[in-house]
Short mmCIF file of C-alpha atoms and ligand atoms in Angstrom, two decimals:
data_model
loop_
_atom_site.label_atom_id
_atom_site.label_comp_id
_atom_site.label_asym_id
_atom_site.label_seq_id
_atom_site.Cartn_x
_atom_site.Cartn_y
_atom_site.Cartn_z
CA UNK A 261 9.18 -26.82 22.19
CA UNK A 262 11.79 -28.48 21.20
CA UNK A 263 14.63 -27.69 23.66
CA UNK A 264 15.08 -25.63 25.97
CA UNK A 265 18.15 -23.74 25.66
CA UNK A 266 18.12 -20.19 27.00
CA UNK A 267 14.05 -20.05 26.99
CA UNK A 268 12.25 -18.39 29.35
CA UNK A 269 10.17 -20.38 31.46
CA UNK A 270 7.68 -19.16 34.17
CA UNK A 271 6.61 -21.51 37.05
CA UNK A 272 4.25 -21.13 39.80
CA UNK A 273 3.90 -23.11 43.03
CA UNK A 274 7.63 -23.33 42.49
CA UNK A 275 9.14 -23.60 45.78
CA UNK A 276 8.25 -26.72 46.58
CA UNK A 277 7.06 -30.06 44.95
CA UNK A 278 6.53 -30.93 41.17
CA UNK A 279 7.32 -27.06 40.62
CA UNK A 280 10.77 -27.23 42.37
CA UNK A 281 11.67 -29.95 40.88
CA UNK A 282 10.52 -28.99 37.45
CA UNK A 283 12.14 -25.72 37.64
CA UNK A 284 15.59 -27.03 38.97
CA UNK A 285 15.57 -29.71 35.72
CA UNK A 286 14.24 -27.10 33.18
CA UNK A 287 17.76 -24.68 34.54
CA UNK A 288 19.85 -27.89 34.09
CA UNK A 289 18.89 -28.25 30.26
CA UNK A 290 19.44 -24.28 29.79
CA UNK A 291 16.35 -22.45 30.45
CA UNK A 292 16.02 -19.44 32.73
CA UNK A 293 13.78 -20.13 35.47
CA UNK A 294 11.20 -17.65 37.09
CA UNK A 295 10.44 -19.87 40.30
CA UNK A 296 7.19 -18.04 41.38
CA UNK A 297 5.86 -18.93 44.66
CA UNK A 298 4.00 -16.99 47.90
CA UNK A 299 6.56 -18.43 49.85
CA UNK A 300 9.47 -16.31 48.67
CA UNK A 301 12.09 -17.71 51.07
CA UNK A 302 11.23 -20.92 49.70
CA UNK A 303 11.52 -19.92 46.03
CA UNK A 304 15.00 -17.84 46.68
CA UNK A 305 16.62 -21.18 48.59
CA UNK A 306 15.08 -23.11 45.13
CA UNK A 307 17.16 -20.10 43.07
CA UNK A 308 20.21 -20.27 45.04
CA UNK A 309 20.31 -23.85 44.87
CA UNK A 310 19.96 -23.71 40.92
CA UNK A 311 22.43 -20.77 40.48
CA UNK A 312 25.07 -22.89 42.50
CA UNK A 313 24.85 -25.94 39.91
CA UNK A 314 25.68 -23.21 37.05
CA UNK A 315 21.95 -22.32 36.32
CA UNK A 316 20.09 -19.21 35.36
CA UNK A 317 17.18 -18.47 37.76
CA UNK A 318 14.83 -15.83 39.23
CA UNK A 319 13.34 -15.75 42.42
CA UNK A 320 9.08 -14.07 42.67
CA UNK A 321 6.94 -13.41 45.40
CA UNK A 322 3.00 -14.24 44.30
CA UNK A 323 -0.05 -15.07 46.00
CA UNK A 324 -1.64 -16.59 42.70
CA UNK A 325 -5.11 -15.98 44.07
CA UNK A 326 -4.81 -12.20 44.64
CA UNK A 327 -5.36 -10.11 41.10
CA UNK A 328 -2.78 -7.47 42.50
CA UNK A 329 -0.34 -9.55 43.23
CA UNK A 330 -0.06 -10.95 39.85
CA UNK A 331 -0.75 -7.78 38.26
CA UNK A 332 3.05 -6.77 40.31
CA UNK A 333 4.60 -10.37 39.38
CA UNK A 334 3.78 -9.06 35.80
CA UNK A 335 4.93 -5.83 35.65
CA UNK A 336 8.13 -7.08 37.34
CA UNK A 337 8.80 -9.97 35.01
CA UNK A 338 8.15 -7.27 32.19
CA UNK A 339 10.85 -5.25 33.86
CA UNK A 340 13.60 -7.90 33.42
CA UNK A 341 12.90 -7.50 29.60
CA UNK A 342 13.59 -11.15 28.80
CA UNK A 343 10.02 -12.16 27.28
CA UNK A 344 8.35 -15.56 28.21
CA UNK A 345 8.05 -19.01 26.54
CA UNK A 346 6.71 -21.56 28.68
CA UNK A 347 4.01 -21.04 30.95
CA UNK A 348 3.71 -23.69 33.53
CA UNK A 349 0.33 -22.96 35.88
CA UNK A 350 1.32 -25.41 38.72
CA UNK A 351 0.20 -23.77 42.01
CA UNK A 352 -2.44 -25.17 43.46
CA UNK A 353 -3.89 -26.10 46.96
CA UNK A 354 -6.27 -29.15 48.38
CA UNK A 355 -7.65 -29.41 51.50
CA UNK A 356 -9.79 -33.06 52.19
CA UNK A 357 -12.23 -33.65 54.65
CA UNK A 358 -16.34 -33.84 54.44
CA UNK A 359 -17.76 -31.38 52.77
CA UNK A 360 -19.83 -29.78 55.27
CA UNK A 361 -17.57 -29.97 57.62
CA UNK A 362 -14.65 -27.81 56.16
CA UNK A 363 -15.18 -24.30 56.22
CA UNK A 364 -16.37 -22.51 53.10
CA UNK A 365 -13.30 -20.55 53.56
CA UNK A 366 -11.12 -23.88 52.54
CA UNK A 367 -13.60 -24.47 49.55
CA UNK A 368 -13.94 -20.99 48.27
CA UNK A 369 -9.73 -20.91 48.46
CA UNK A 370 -9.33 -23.81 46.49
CA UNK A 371 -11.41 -22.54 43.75
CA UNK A 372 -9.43 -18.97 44.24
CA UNK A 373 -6.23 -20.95 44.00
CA UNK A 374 -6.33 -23.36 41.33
CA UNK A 375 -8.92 -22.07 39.38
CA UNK A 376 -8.51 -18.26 39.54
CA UNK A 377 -4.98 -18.11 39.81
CA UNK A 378 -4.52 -20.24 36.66
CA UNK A 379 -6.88 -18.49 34.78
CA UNK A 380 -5.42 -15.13 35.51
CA UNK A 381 -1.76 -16.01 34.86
CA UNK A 382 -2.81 -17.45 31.27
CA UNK A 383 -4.44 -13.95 30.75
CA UNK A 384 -1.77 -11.64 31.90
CA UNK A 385 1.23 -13.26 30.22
CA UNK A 386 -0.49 -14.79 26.87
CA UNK A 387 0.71 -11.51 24.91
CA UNK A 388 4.22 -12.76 26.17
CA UNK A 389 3.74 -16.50 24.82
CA UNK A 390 2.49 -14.81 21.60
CA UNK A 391 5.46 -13.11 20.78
CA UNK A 392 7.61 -16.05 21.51
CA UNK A 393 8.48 -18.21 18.47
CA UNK A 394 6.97 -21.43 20.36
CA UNK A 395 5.37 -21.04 23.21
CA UNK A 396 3.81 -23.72 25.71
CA UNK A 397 1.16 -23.18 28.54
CA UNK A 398 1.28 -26.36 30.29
CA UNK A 399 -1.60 -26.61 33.11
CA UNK A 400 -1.52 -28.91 36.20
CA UNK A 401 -5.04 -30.77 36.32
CA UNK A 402 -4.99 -33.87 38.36
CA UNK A 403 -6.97 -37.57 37.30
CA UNK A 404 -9.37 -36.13 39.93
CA UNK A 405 -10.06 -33.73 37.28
CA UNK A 406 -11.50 -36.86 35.29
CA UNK A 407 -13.48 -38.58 37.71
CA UNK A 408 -15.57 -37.57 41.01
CA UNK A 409 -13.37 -37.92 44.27
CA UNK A 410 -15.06 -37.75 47.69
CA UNK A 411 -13.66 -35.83 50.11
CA UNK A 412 -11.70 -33.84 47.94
CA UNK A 413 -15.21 -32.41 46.50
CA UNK A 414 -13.77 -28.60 45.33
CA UNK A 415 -10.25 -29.83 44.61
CA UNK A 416 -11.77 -32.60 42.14
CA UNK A 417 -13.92 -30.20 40.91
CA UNK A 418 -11.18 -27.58 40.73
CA UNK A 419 -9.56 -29.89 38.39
CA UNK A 420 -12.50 -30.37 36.05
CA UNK A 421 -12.34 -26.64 35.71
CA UNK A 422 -8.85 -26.55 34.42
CA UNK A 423 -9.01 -29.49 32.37
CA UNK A 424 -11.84 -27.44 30.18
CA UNK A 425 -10.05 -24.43 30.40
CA UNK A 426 -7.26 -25.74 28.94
CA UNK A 427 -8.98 -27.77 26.54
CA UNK A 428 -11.04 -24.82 25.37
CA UNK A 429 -8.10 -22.33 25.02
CA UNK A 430 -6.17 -25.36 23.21
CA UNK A 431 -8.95 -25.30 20.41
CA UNK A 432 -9.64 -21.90 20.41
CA UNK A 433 -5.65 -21.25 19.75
CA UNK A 434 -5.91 -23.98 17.07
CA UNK A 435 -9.62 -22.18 15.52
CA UNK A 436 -7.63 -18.85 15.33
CA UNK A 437 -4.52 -20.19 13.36
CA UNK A 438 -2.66 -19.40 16.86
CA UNK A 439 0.63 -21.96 15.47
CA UNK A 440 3.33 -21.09 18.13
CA UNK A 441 1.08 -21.47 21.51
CA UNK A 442 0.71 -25.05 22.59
CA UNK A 443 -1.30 -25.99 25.41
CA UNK A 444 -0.71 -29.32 27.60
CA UNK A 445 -2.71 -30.62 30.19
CA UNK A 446 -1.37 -32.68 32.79
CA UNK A 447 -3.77 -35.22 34.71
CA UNK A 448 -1.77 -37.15 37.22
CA UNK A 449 -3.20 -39.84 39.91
CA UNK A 450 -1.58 -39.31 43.37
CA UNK A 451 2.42 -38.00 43.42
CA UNK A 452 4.39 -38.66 46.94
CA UNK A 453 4.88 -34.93 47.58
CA UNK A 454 3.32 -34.31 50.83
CA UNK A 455 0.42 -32.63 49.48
CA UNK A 456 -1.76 -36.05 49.69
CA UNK A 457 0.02 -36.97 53.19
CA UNK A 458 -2.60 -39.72 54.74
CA UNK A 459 -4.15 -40.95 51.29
CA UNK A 460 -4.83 -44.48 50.71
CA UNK A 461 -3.44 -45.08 47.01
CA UNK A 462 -6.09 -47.20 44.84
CA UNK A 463 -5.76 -49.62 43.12
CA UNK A 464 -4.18 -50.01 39.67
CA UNK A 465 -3.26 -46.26 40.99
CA UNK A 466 0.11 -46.23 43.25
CA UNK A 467 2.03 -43.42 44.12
CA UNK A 468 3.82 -41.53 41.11
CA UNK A 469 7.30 -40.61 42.43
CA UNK A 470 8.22 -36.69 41.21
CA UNK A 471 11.55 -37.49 39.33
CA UNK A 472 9.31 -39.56 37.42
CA UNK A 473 6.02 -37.53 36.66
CA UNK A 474 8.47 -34.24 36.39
CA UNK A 475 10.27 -36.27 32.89
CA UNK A 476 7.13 -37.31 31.82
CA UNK A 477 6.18 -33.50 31.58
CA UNK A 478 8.87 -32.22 30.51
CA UNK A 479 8.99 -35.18 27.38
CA UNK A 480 5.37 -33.69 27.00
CA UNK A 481 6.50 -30.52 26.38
CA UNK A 482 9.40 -30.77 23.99
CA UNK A 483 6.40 -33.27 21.81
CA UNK A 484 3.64 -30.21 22.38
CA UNK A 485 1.52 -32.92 24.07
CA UNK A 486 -2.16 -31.98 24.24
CA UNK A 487 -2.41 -34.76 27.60
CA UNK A 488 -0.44 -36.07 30.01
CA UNK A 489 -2.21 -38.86 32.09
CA UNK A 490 -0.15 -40.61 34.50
CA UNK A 491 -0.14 -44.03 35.09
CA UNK A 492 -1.66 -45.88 32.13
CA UNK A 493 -4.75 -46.55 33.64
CA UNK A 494 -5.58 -42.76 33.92
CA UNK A 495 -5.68 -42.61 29.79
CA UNK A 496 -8.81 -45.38 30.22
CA UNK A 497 -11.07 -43.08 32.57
CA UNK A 498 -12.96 -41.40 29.81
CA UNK A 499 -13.36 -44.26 27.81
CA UNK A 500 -14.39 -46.50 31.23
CA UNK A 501 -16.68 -43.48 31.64
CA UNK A 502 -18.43 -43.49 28.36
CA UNK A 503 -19.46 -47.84 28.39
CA UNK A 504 -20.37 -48.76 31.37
CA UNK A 505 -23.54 -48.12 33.35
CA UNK A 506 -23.15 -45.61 35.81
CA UNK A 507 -23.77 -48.43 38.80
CA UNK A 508 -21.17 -50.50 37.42
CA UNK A 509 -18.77 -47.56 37.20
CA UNK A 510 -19.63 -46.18 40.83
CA UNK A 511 -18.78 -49.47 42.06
CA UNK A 512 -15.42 -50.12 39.89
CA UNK A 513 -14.34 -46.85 41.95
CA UNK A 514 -15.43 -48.35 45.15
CA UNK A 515 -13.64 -51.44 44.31
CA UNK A 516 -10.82 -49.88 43.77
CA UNK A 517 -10.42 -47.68 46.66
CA UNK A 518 -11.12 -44.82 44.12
CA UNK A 519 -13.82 -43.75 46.70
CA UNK A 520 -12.29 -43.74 49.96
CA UNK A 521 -9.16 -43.01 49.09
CA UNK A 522 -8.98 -39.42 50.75
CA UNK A 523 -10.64 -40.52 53.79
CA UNK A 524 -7.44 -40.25 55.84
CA UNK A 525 -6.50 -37.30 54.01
CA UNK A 526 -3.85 -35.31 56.32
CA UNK A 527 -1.72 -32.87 53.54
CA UNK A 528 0.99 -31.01 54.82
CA UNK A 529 1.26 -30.36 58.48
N1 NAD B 277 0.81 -34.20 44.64
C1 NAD B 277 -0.14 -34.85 43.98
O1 NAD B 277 -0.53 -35.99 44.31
C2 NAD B 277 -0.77 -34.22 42.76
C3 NAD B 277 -1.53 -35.01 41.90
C4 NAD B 277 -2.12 -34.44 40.79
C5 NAD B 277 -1.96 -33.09 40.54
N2 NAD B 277 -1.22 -32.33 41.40
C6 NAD B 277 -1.10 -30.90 41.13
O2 NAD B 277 0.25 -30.59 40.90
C7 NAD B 277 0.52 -29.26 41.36
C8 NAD B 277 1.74 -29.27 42.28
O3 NAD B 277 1.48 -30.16 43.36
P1 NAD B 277 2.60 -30.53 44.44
O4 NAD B 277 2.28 -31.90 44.91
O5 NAD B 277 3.94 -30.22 43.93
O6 NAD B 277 2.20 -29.50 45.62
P2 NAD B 277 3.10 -28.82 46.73
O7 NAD B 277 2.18 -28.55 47.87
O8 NAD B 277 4.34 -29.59 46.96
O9 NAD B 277 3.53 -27.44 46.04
C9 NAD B 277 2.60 -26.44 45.78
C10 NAD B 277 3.32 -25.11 45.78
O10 NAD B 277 2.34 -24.11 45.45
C11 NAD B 277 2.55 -23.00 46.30
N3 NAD B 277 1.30 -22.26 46.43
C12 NAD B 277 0.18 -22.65 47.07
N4 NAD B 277 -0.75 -21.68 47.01
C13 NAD B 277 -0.19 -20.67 46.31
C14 NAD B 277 -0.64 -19.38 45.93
N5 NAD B 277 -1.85 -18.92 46.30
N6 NAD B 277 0.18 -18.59 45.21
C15 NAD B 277 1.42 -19.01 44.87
N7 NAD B 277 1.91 -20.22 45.22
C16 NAD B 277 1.12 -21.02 45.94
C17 NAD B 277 3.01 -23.59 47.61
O11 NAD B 277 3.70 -22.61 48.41
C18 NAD B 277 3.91 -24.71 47.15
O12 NAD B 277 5.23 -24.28 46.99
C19 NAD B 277 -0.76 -28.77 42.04
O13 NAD B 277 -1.49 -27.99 41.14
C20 NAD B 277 -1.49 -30.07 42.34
O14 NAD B 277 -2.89 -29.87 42.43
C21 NAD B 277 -0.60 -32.86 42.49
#
């Protein structure tokens, strides 16, 4: 993707967060913006805002883990008859605690969430990518999605799951001769949103501020990036992974504050 003048870009989870703020840059370099979100006052404040600097944006109710509802978000982005060429899957949920103690409910929902949701939303729209001269999916993992992280059990876990979806579909697309769908894969440590309220930051792993993780996706996109892994240290996991002994590893993580670092876990109020 090289710019994004007048393309049509589709983000979920974009009422508040990396998604608002995405989608409220994206309008200022030209694009038109479906902000998609369940909270649909939220996501028409996010559209009014953008329409007021001079941007081009649509507001969409969608509960990302309901089949329905995305089956309507479909058929009414289809309606507006503008086509679709960036993807961005960046709803998602997390709720911390120890795992027996949080209902299954608040497990199952993660899963429903960021799993589900994303996988859906790649299905339904892909024919609309396809037809677009260059198209981008770009999918919001986490550097949980990496690396174990207790007390975030099914949101770690969540992650892993869409860091091999995406890395499947990527080289599938590239198997098939698929040229003009690009898939990126973002894998960010801990981002002051609100979303990790209470966390500890590790180590070698402080807080990413938005403004600054929101550029470094967007750069990602206009190169087709196949990663993003935010900070540094997060491109070293894998390798780390690979060397050393698992003891050695377990205890880097401790040492760190890998570990404990959702202990305190509070997330939104
Ligand atoms: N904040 C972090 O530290 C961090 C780190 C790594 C990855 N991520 C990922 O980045 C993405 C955005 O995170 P954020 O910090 O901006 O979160 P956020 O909580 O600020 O925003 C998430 C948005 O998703 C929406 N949403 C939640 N469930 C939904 C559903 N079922 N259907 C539709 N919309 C729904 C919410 O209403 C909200 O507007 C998430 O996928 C998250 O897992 C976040």
């Amino acid at each position: 993707m090289k710019n994004f003048e007048n393309k049509k870009v589709l983000i979920t989870g974009a009422a508040s967060g990396i998604g608002k703020l995405m989608a409220e840059k994206l309008a200022k370099r030209g694009a038109v913006v479906f902000v998609v979100d369940m909270n649909l006052e939220a996501a028409q404040t996010v559209v009014s805002s953008i329409k007021s600097s001079g941007g081009k944006a649509h507001a969409f109710f969608a509960d990302v883990s309901n089949l329905e509802s995305l089956k309507k978000l479909k058929s009414d982005i289809s309606a507006l008859g503008l086509g679709l060429d960036v993807l961005v899957n960046n709803a998602g949920v997390v709720f911390g605690g120890e795992f027996e103690k949080l209902p299954l409910e608040k497990h199952l929902t993660t899963y429903r969430v960021n799993v589900d949701g994303l996988v859906a939303m790649t299905y339904l729209f892909f024919d609309d990518l396809r037809k677009s001269k260059d198209a981008n999916i770009v999918n919001l993992a986490s550097a949980s999605g990496l690396i174990g992280l207790p007390y975030g059990t099914t949101y770690a876990s969540s992650k892993w799951a869409v860091i091999g979806f995406s890395e499947s579909l990527r080289l599938e697309l590239l198997e098939r001769g698929i040229e003009n769908v690009h898939v990126t894969t973002v894998c960010p440590s801990y981002i002051s949103t609100g979303m990790f309220a209470g966390v500890k930051a590790p180590m070698l792993l402080p807080w990413l501020k938005p403004e600054a993780i929101v550029e470094k996706i967007i750069h990602g996109i206009e190169k087709d990036c196949a990663f993003i892994k935010e900070p540094f240290v997060v491109k070293w996991v894998d390798l780390l992974k690979g060397i050393l002994p698992l003891k050695i590893f377990t205890f880097v993580n401790k040492l760190l504050g890998v570990s404990t670092s959702m202990t305190h876990w509070k997330g939104r109020a």
